[in-house]
Amino acid sequence: MQYDVIVIGSGPGGYVAAIRCAQLGLKTACIEKYPTYGGTCLNVGCIPSKALLDSSEHYYNASHTFKTHGINLDNLSVDFGQMLKRKNEVVQKNTSGISFLFKKNKIDGYQGIGSFKDKNTIVIKKEDGTTQEITGKNIIIATGSKPSGLPFIKLDKKRIITSTEALTLPEIPKHLILIGGGVIGLELGSVYARLGAKVSVIEYMDSIIPTMDKSLGKELQKVLQKQGMEFYLSHKVTGATAKGKEVTVTFDNPKGEKQELKGDYCLVAVGRIAYTDNLGLDKIGLKVEDRGRKIAVDAHLETSVKGVYAIGDVIQGAMLAHKAEDEGTFVAETIVGQKPHIDYNLIPGVVYTWPEVAAVGQTEEQLKEKGVKYKTGSFPFKASGRAVASGDPDGFVKVLADTATDEILGVHIIGPRAADMIAEAVVAMEFRASAEDIARISHAHPTYTEAFREACLAATENRAIHI
Ligand code: FAD
Ligand code: NAD
C-alpha cells in the first residue's frame, strides 16, 4: 500500500495528526502496536485517571461534605470493583470513538509494531509474527513515552508500581508510598487518599509540583495535608523493596539521616521518557538528543531526515496530551504547505487534584530570573461568592502582568474548576490582553471566573472590589 502519510502511534498526537491529514485530503495510515487506539492518554493516562479522580471525589464529598449541605447518608461504602469497571467502560468508549473517527475519515488502521526499513517504507510486525510493508511519502513518528524508573529500584509491577498498575490495583491500598510529588503522584495519590488510604509523598525537591509557580505547590500541599496526605520534601529516596505484601522505602532526610517507611504499595512517579524502542531509527540515520532519548526536530517538527516528522511526548517540551494534539495538527498542515503556528509559552498545565491547579505563561520565578519587571494581582477564593456557596474556599488566582505595558504574562490558579477557568487566561494571552482588558470585561455572577477578573483588577491598580 502507498500512502501520502503514515503515522506511527495512535495517541493524542498520532490520531489527531491522522485525522487532520485525512481532512486535508491526504491518503493516511496509522499504525498502533496495542489492540486499541488512543495511546497512553486514552488507555492508561489522562482518561482512566480522570475517571477514578471523579469517582473518588464523589465518595470523598459524600463522606466529608454532604453533611454540611444537609444531606445525610447511612452505610456509605466503596465498591472498588464497580469503580474500576466504570473506569474501564469510560476507556472503552473513548478508544472505540477513535476507531469510529478513523472509519469516518477513511484512515487505514494497522495493528502491529511499526519500524523503518528505509525513510519511506515501514514494516509492520503483527502479533501473529507475520509482517507487512507499507510506504509513505511522509512519516510521522508519534510513539509517545513510558514511565521512567530509578536505577536502584526494581519495579515488580505488583507492589512497586508505575501509574499503569496504579490504575488497576486489585484493592484500595492501606498505605501508599509515592516517590515523586509531581502530577502523576498527586493525582493518583488523591484518588487513594480520598478512598481512605494513608498516602505518603517523598519528593526530592523542596516543594511539590516543583516546575509550577512556587505559590501553587505551597497552597496545594496545605490543602492535601488537610485531606490527610503526608509529605517528605527535600528527601532523597535510596531504595524500595517488596517482601510479601509489604514494601519498604528507604530515604535520606535533608540532614542526610536515614529514614524508612513501610506500606503495602509504592508508586514510582518520577517522570516519563520518550519511547523509541523497535522503531529502527538507525536504519534511516535519525539523530536523537537528550541522552539518546528524545527525537530531535526543527521548527517544522521535521527530523534530520526529510519527510520524517516527530510529535508529542517523543520530542522535546511538555509531555501533555493537548501539546501532542496541537503538534499533530501542526505537522499535517505543514505537509500540505500551510503555515501553522504553536505558541509553546501558552500551552496550559493542569493538575486534576481538588482543588485543581492550572497555569499558563510565565511563573514568578521565571520572570525574576529573566529580570522582567512585573506586577502581581491575587484574589482568594474565600472572597468569591460562588466558591463560598459551593463550599470550595481554598486557593486563589494570581495574575502576573508587565509593569510597563500591563500585558498579562502568567496566570496561576489553584481552586475549584481551575482546569476549565484557565482557558479564559489562554485566550486572553493569545490575544495579548492587558490585565485591565480582562478587568473591564463582564463576567457572569456568581461564577468562579469572577476571581480571574478580580485578580486582574488587583493587578491593574490594586483595585479588586471584593477584597
Ligand atoms: P502516547 O499517548 O504515548 O501514544 C503513543 C502510542 O504509540 C502508544 O499507543 C504506543 O503503543 C504506540 N507505539 C509506540 N511505538 C510504536 C511502534 N513502533 N509501532 C506502533 N505503535 C507504537 N496529559 C494531559 O494533557 N492531561 C492529563 O490529564 C494527563 N494525565 C495523564 C495521566 C497519566 C497517568 C499519564 C501516564 C499521563 C497523563 N498525561 C496527561 C500525559 C499524556 O498521556 C501524554 O502527554 C500523551 O498521551 C502523549 O501523547 P503521544 O501521542 O505523544 O503519545
Ligand atoms: P513529573 O515530572 O510531573 O513529577 C516527577 C516528580 O518526581 C518531580 O516533582 C521530581 O522532582 C520528583 N522526583 C524525581 N526524581 C526523584 C527521586 N529520586 N526521589 C523523589 N522524587 C523525585 O512526572 P510524573 O508525575 O511522573 O508525570 C510524567 C508526565 O506525565 C509529566 O510530564 C506530566 O506532564 C504528564 N502528566 C500530566 C498530567 C496532567 O496534565 N494532569 C497528569 C499526569 C501526567
Coordinates of C-alpha atoms in Angstrom, one line a residue, residues 45-464:
G45 CA -3.2 8.1 31.3
C46 CA -5.5 11.1 31.2
I47 CA -8.8 9.4 30.7
P48 CA -8.7 6.5 33.2
S49 CA -7.0 8.7 35.9
K50 CA -9.8 11.3 35.5
A51 CA -12.5 8.6 35.7
L52 CA -11.0 7.5 39.0
L53 CA -10.5 11.0 40.2
D54 CA -14.2 11.8 39.5
S55 CA -15.4 8.6 41.2
S56 CA -13.2 9.1 44.3
E57 CA -14.2 12.8 44.5
H58 CA -17.9 11.8 44.7
Y59 CA -17.1 9.4 47.5
Y60 CA -15.0 12.0 49.3
N61 CA -17.7 14.6 49.1
A62 CA -20.4 12.1 50.2
S63 CA -18.3 11.1 53.2
H64 CA -16.9 14.5 54.1
T65 CA -19.0 17.5 52.8
F66 CA -22.6 16.2 52.2
K67 CA -23.5 16.6 55.9
T68 CA -22.7 20.4 55.8
H69 CA -25.1 20.6 52.8
G70 CA -27.8 18.9 54.9
I71 CA -27.6 15.6 53.2
N72 CA -27.2 12.5 55.5
L73 CA -26.2 9.2 54.1
D74 CA -26.2 6.0 56.1
N75 CA -23.9 3.0 55.5
L76 CA -21.8 4.7 52.8
S77 CA -19.2 2.3 51.3
V78 CA -17.0 2.0 48.3
D79 CA -17.5 -0.8 45.7
F80 CA -13.9 -0.6 44.3
G81 CA -14.6 -3.3 41.7
Q82 CA -17.5 -1.3 40.3
M83 CA -15.3 1.9 40.3
L84 CA -12.7 0.1 38.2
K85 CA -15.4 -1.4 35.9
R86 CA -16.8 2.0 35.2
K87 CA -13.3 3.3 34.6
N88 CA -12.7 0.5 32.0
E89 CA -16.1 1.4 30.3
V90 CA -15.0 5.0 30.1
V91 CA -11.8 4.0 28.5
Q92 CA -13.6 1.6 26.1
K93 CA -16.0 4.3 25.0
N94 CA -13.1 6.7 24.3
T95 CA -10.9 4.2 22.4
S96 CA -13.7 2.9 20.3
G97 CA -14.5 6.6 19.5
I98 CA -11.1 6.8 17.7
S99 CA -11.9 3.7 15.7
F100 CA -15.2 5.3 14.6
L101 CA -13.3 8.6 13.7
F102 CA -10.7 6.6 11.7
K103 CA -13.5 4.9 9.7
K104 CA -15.3 8.2 9.2
N105 CA -12.2 9.9 7.9
K106 CA -11.2 6.8 5.7
I107 CA -7.9 6.3 7.6
D108 CA -6.4 2.8 7.3
G109 CA -5.5 1.5 10.8
Y110 CA -2.9 -1.2 11.1
Q111 CA -2.3 -3.2 14.3
G112 CA 1.4 -4.1 15.0
I113 CA 4.8 -2.7 15.7
G114 CA 5.9 -0.2 13.0
S115 CA 9.6 0.1 12.2
F116 CA 11.6 1.8 9.5
K117 CA 13.0 -0.2 6.6
D118 CA 14.0 3.0 4.8
K119 CA 12.8 6.5 5.1
N120 CA 9.6 5.8 3.1
T121 CA 9.0 2.1 4.0
I122 CA 7.5 0.9 7.2
V123 CA 7.5 -2.7 8.2
I124 CA 4.5 -3.7 10.4
K125 CA 5.2 -6.7 12.7
K126 CA 1.9 -8.2 13.7
E127 CA 1.1 -10.2 16.8
D128 CA 1.0 -13.5 14.9
G129 CA 4.6 -12.9 13.8
T130 CA 3.7 -12.0 10.2
T131 CA 4.9 -8.8 8.6
Q132 CA 3.6 -6.3 6.1
E133 CA 5.2 -3.4 4.4
I134 CA 3.6 -0.1 3.5
T135 CA 5.1 3.0 2.0
G136 CA 4.5 6.7 2.6
K137 CA 5.7 10.0 1.2
N138 CA 5.7 11.4 4.7
I139 CA 6.1 9.6 8.0
I140 CA 5.0 11.0 11.4
I141 CA 6.6 9.4 14.5
A142 CA 4.2 9.7 17.4
T143 CA 5.3 6.8 19.6
G144 CA 4.9 8.7 22.9
S145 CA 6.6 7.9 26.2
K146 CA 6.8 5.3 29.0
P147 CA 7.3 5.7 32.8
S148 CA 10.9 6.2 33.8
G149 CA 12.1 4.4 36.9
L150 CA 15.0 4.9 39.3
P151 CA 18.1 2.7 38.5
F152 CA 18.3 1.5 42.1
I153 CA 14.6 0.4 42.4
K154 CA 13.2 -2.7 40.8
L155 CA 9.6 -2.3 39.6
D156 CA 7.9 -5.6 40.3
K157 CA 4.7 -4.0 39.0
K158 CA 2.7 -5.7 41.8
R159 CA 3.8 -3.9 44.9
I160 CA 6.3 -1.4 43.5
I161 CA 4.4 0.0 40.6
T162 CA 4.0 2.7 37.9
S163 CA 1.0 4.7 37.0
T164 CA -0.2 2.0 34.7
E165 CA -0.6 -0.6 37.5
A166 CA -1.9 2.1 39.9
L167 CA -5.0 2.4 37.6
T168 CA -5.9 -1.2 38.0
L169 CA -5.0 -2.2 41.6
P170 CA -6.7 -5.3 43.0
E171 CA -7.6 -3.3 46.2
I172 CA -7.5 0.1 47.9
P173 CA -4.0 0.3 49.4
K174 CA -3.8 0.7 53.2
H175 CA -0.6 2.8 52.9
L176 CA 0.5 4.0 49.5
I177 CA 4.0 5.5 49.4
L178 CA 4.6 7.8 46.5
I179 CA 8.1 8.5 45.1
G180 CA 7.7 11.9 43.3
G181 CA 5.4 14.7 44.2
G182 CA 4.7 15.7 40.6
V183 CA 1.4 15.5 38.6
I184 CA 1.0 11.7 38.5
G185 CA 1.9 11.2 42.2
L186 CA -0.6 13.8 43.4
E187 CA -3.4 12.9 41.1
L188 CA -3.2 9.1 41.8
G189 CA -2.3 9.8 45.4
S190 CA -5.5 11.9 45.7
V191 CA -7.6 9.0 44.3
Y192 CA -6.5 6.6 47.0
A193 CA -6.3 9.2 49.8
R194 CA -10.0 10.0 49.1
L195 CA -10.8 6.3 49.3
G196 CA -9.3 6.0 52.7
A197 CA -5.6 5.0 52.1
K198 CA -2.8 6.6 54.1
V199 CA -0.7 8.4 51.4
S200 CA 2.9 9.5 52.0
V201 CA 4.7 11.5 49.3
I202 CA 8.5 11.5 49.2
E203 CA 9.8 14.4 46.9
Y204 CA 13.4 15.2 46.1
M205 CA 12.8 18.9 45.6
D206 CA 11.7 21.4 48.3
S207 CA 8.2 21.7 47.0
I208 CA 5.5 19.6 45.3
I209 CA 4.7 20.3 41.6
P210 CA 8.2 22.0 41.6
T211 CA 8.1 23.1 38.0
M212 CA 5.0 25.2 38.5
D213 CA 4.8 28.7 40.2
K214 CA 6.1 28.1 43.8
S215 CA 2.9 29.6 45.4
L216 CA 0.8 26.8 43.8
G217 CA 2.8 24.0 45.3
K218 CA 2.7 25.6 48.7
E219 CA -1.1 26.1 48.7
L220 CA -1.7 22.6 47.2
Q221 CA 0.4 21.0 49.9
K222 CA -1.6 22.7 52.6
V223 CA -4.9 21.5 51.2
L224 CA -3.8 18.0 50.6
Q225 CA -2.4 17.8 54.1
K226 CA -5.9 18.7 55.3
Q227 CA -7.2 15.8 53.2
G228 CA -4.8 13.5 55.1
M229 CA -1.7 13.2 52.8
E230 CA 1.8 13.5 54.4
F231 CA 4.8 15.0 52.7
Y232 CA 8.6 14.4 52.9
L233 CA 10.1 17.3 50.9
S234 CA 13.8 17.6 50.1
H235 CA 14.1 13.9 50.9
K236 CA 16.3 11.6 48.8
V237 CA 15.0 8.1 48.1
T238 CA 17.7 5.5 48.3
G239 CA 15.8 2.2 47.8
A240 CA 12.5 0.4 47.7
T241 CA 12.0 -3.4 48.2
A242 CA 8.9 -5.6 48.4
K243 CA 8.5 -8.7 50.5
G244 CA 5.2 -10.4 50.5
K245 CA 2.5 -7.8 50.9
E246 CA 4.9 -5.2 52.4
V247 CA 7.1 -2.6 50.7
T248 CA 9.9 -0.7 52.5
V249 CA 11.1 2.6 51.1
T250 CA 14.4 4.0 52.4
F251 CA 15.4 7.6 52.1
D252 CA 17.6 10.3 53.5
N253 CA 16.2 13.4 55.1
P254 CA 17.8 16.9 54.4
K255 CA 20.4 16.3 57.1
G256 CA 21.4 13.1 55.5
E257 CA 19.8 10.9 58.2
K258 CA 18.5 7.5 57.1
Q259 CA 14.7 7.1 57.2
E260 CA 12.3 4.3 56.3
L261 CA 8.6 3.9 55.6
K262 CA 6.6 0.7 55.3
G263 CA 3.5 0.4 53.3
D264 CA 1.6 -2.1 51.1
Y265 CA 2.2 -0.3 47.7
C266 CA 4.9 2.0 46.4
L267 CA 4.1 4.1 43.3
V268 CA 7.2 5.4 41.5
A269 CA 6.2 8.6 39.6
V270 CA 9.4 10.4 38.8
G271 CA 8.7 11.3 35.2
R272 CA 8.4 9.7 31.8
I273 CA 10.9 9.1 29.0
A274 CA 10.4 9.1 25.2
Y275 CA 9.6 5.7 23.7
T276 CA 11.6 4.8 20.6
D277 CA 12.2 1.1 21.1
N278 CA 11.9 -1.1 17.9
L279 CA 11.4 1.9 15.6
G280 CA 14.6 1.1 13.7
L281 CA 15.7 4.8 13.8
D282 CA 19.3 3.7 13.0
K283 CA 18.1 2.4 9.6
I284 CA 17.4 6.0 8.5
G285 CA 20.3 7.5 10.4
L286 CA 18.0 9.6 12.7
K287 CA 19.6 11.7 15.3
V288 CA 18.4 11.5 18.9
E289 CA 19.1 14.1 21.6
D290 CA 18.7 14.1 25.4
R291 CA 21.0 11.1 26.2
G292 CA 19.5 9.2 23.2
R293 CA 16.0 9.5 24.4
K294 CA 14.2 12.3 22.5
I295 CA 14.0 12.7 18.8
A296 CA 15.4 16.0 17.6
V297 CA 13.2 18.1 15.4
D298 CA 13.4 21.6 13.7
A299 CA 10.9 24.4 13.9
H300 CA 8.6 22.5 11.5
L301 CA 8.8 19.4 13.7
E302 CA 10.7 17.7 10.9
T303 CA 13.6 15.4 11.9
S304 CA 17.1 15.4 10.3
V305 CA 15.6 13.1 7.7
K306 CA 13.5 14.9 5.1
G307 CA 9.8 13.9 5.1
V308 CA 10.1 12.2 8.6
Y309 CA 8.4 14.2 11.3
A310 CA 8.0 13.6 15.1
I311 CA 5.4 14.9 17.6
G312 CA 4.2 14.6 21.2
D313 CA 6.0 13.0 24.1
V314 CA 8.7 11.6 21.9
I315 CA 10.1 15.1 21.2
Q316 CA 11.2 18.0 23.5
G317 CA 8.7 20.0 25.5
A318 CA 5.8 19.4 28.0
M319 CA 4.5 15.8 28.0
L320 CA 0.9 16.8 27.6
A321 CA -1.9 15.4 25.5
H322 CA -3.0 18.8 24.2
K323 CA 0.6 19.7 23.2
A324 CA 0.8 16.4 21.3
E325 CA -2.6 17.1 19.6
D326 CA -1.6 20.6 18.6
E327 CA 1.6 19.2 17.1
G328 CA -0.4 16.6 15.2
T329 CA -2.4 19.3 13.6
F330 CA 0.7 21.4 13.0
V331 CA 2.6 18.7 11.1
A332 CA -0.5 17.8 8.9
E333 CA -0.9 21.4 7.9
T334 CA 2.8 21.8 7.3
I335 CA 2.8 18.8 5.0
V336 CA 0.2 20.4 2.7
G337 CA 2.1 23.7 2.6
Q338 CA 0.2 25.7 5.2
K339 CA 2.0 27.9 7.8
P340 CA 0.6 26.8 11.2
H341 CA 1.9 28.2 14.5
I342 CA 2.1 26.9 18.1
D343 CA 3.0 29.3 21.0
Y344 CA 4.6 26.9 23.4
N345 CA 4.5 29.5 26.1
L346 CA 0.7 29.4 26.0
I347 CA 0.2 25.6 26.5
P348 CA -1.6 25.4 29.8
G349 CA -0.7 22.9 32.5
V350 CA -3.3 21.4 34.8
V351 CA -3.2 19.1 37.9
Y352 CA -6.5 17.4 38.5
T353 CA -6.4 17.3 42.3
W354 CA -9.2 19.0 44.2
P355 CA -8.8 21.9 44.3
E356 CA -7.5 21.8 40.8
V357 CA -4.3 23.6 39.8
A358 CA -3.9 25.3 36.4
A359 CA -1.4 27.7 34.9
V360 CA -0.3 29.3 31.7
G361 CA 2.6 31.6 30.7
Q362 CA 5.5 32.6 32.9
T363 CA 5.9 31.8 36.6
E364 CA 7.2 34.5 39.1
E365 CA 10.4 32.5 39.4
Q366 CA 10.9 32.6 35.6
L367 CA 10.2 36.4 35.4
K368 CA 12.6 37.1 38.2
E369 CA 15.3 35.0 36.5
K370 CA 14.8 36.9 33.2
G371 CA 14.8 40.3 35.0
V372 CA 11.3 41.2 33.7
K373 CA 9.6 43.9 35.7
Y374 CA 6.1 42.6 36.6
K375 CA 3.2 43.3 39.0
T376 CA 1.1 40.8 40.8
G377 CA -2.7 40.7 41.4
S378 CA -4.1 37.9 43.6
F379 CA -7.7 37.1 44.6
P380 CA -8.5 34.3 47.1
F381 CA -11.5 32.0 46.5
K382 CA -12.6 32.6 50.1
A383 CA -13.8 36.0 48.9
S384 CA -15.7 34.6 45.9
G385 CA -19.5 34.3 46.5
R386 CA -19.7 31.2 44.2
A387 CA -16.8 29.4 46.0
V388 CA -18.4 30.1 49.4
A389 CA -21.8 28.9 48.1
S390 CA -20.2 25.6 46.8
G391 CA -18.0 25.1 49.8
D392 CA -14.7 25.5 48.0
P393 CA -12.9 28.4 49.7
D394 CA -9.3 27.1 49.3
G395 CA -7.0 28.6 46.7
F396 CA -6.5 31.8 44.7
V397 CA -6.0 33.3 41.3
K398 CA -2.7 35.0 40.7
V399 CA -2.1 37.2 37.7
L400 CA 1.3 38.4 36.6
A401 CA 1.4 41.5 34.3
D402 CA 4.1 43.5 32.7
T403 CA 4.8 46.6 34.8
A404 CA 5.1 48.9 31.9
T405 CA 2.5 47.6 29.4
D406 CA 0.1 45.8 31.7
E407 CA 0.2 42.8 29.3
I408 CA -0.7 39.5 31.1
L409 CA 2.5 37.4 31.3
G410 CA 1.3 34.5 33.5
V411 CA -1.8 33.2 35.2
H412 CA -1.6 30.7 38.1
I413 CA -4.8 29.3 39.7
I414 CA -5.5 26.8 42.4
G415 CA -9.1 26.4 43.2
P416 CA -12.4 24.9 42.1
R417 CA -12.6 24.2 38.3
A418 CA -9.3 25.8 37.7
A419 CA -8.8 23.3 34.8
D420 CA -11.7 25.0 33.0
M421 CA -11.0 28.5 34.2
I422 CA -7.5 28.6 32.7
A423 CA -9.0 28.6 29.2
E424 CA -10.1 32.2 29.6
A425 CA -6.5 33.1 30.5
V426 CA -5.1 31.3 27.5
V427 CA -7.5 33.1 25.2
A428 CA -6.6 36.4 26.8
M429 CA -2.9 35.8 26.5
E430 CA -3.2 34.6 22.8
F431 CA -4.8 38.0 22.1
R432 CA -2.1 39.7 24.2
A433 CA -4.7 41.2 26.6
S434 CA -3.7 43.5 29.4
A435 CA -4.9 42.9 32.9
E436 CA -7.2 46.0 32.5
D437 CA -8.8 44.4 29.4
I438 CA -10.0 41.5 31.5
A439 CA -10.9 43.8 34.4
R440 CA -13.3 45.7 32.1
I441 CA -15.0 42.6 30.6
S442 CA -18.3 41.4 32.1
H443 CA -18.1 38.1 34.0
A444 CA -21.3 36.3 34.9
H445 CA -22.2 36.3 38.6
P446 CA -21.8 34.2 40.6
T447 CA -19.1 32.2 38.9
Y448 CA -15.6 31.1 39.8
T449 CA -14.3 33.1 36.8
E450 CA -15.1 36.4 38.6
A451 CA -12.0 35.5 40.6
F452 CA -9.9 35.9 37.5
R453 CA -11.4 39.3 36.8
E454 CA -10.8 40.4 40.4
A455 CA -7.1 39.2 40.2
C456 CA -6.8 41.3 37.1
L457 CA -8.4 44.3 38.9
A458 CA -5.9 43.8 41.7
A459 CA -3.0 43.7 39.2
T460 CA -4.3 46.8 37.3
E461 CA -4.4 49.4 40.1
N462 CA -4.8 47.2 43.2
R463 CA -8.5 47.9 42.9
A464 CA -10.1 44.5 43.4

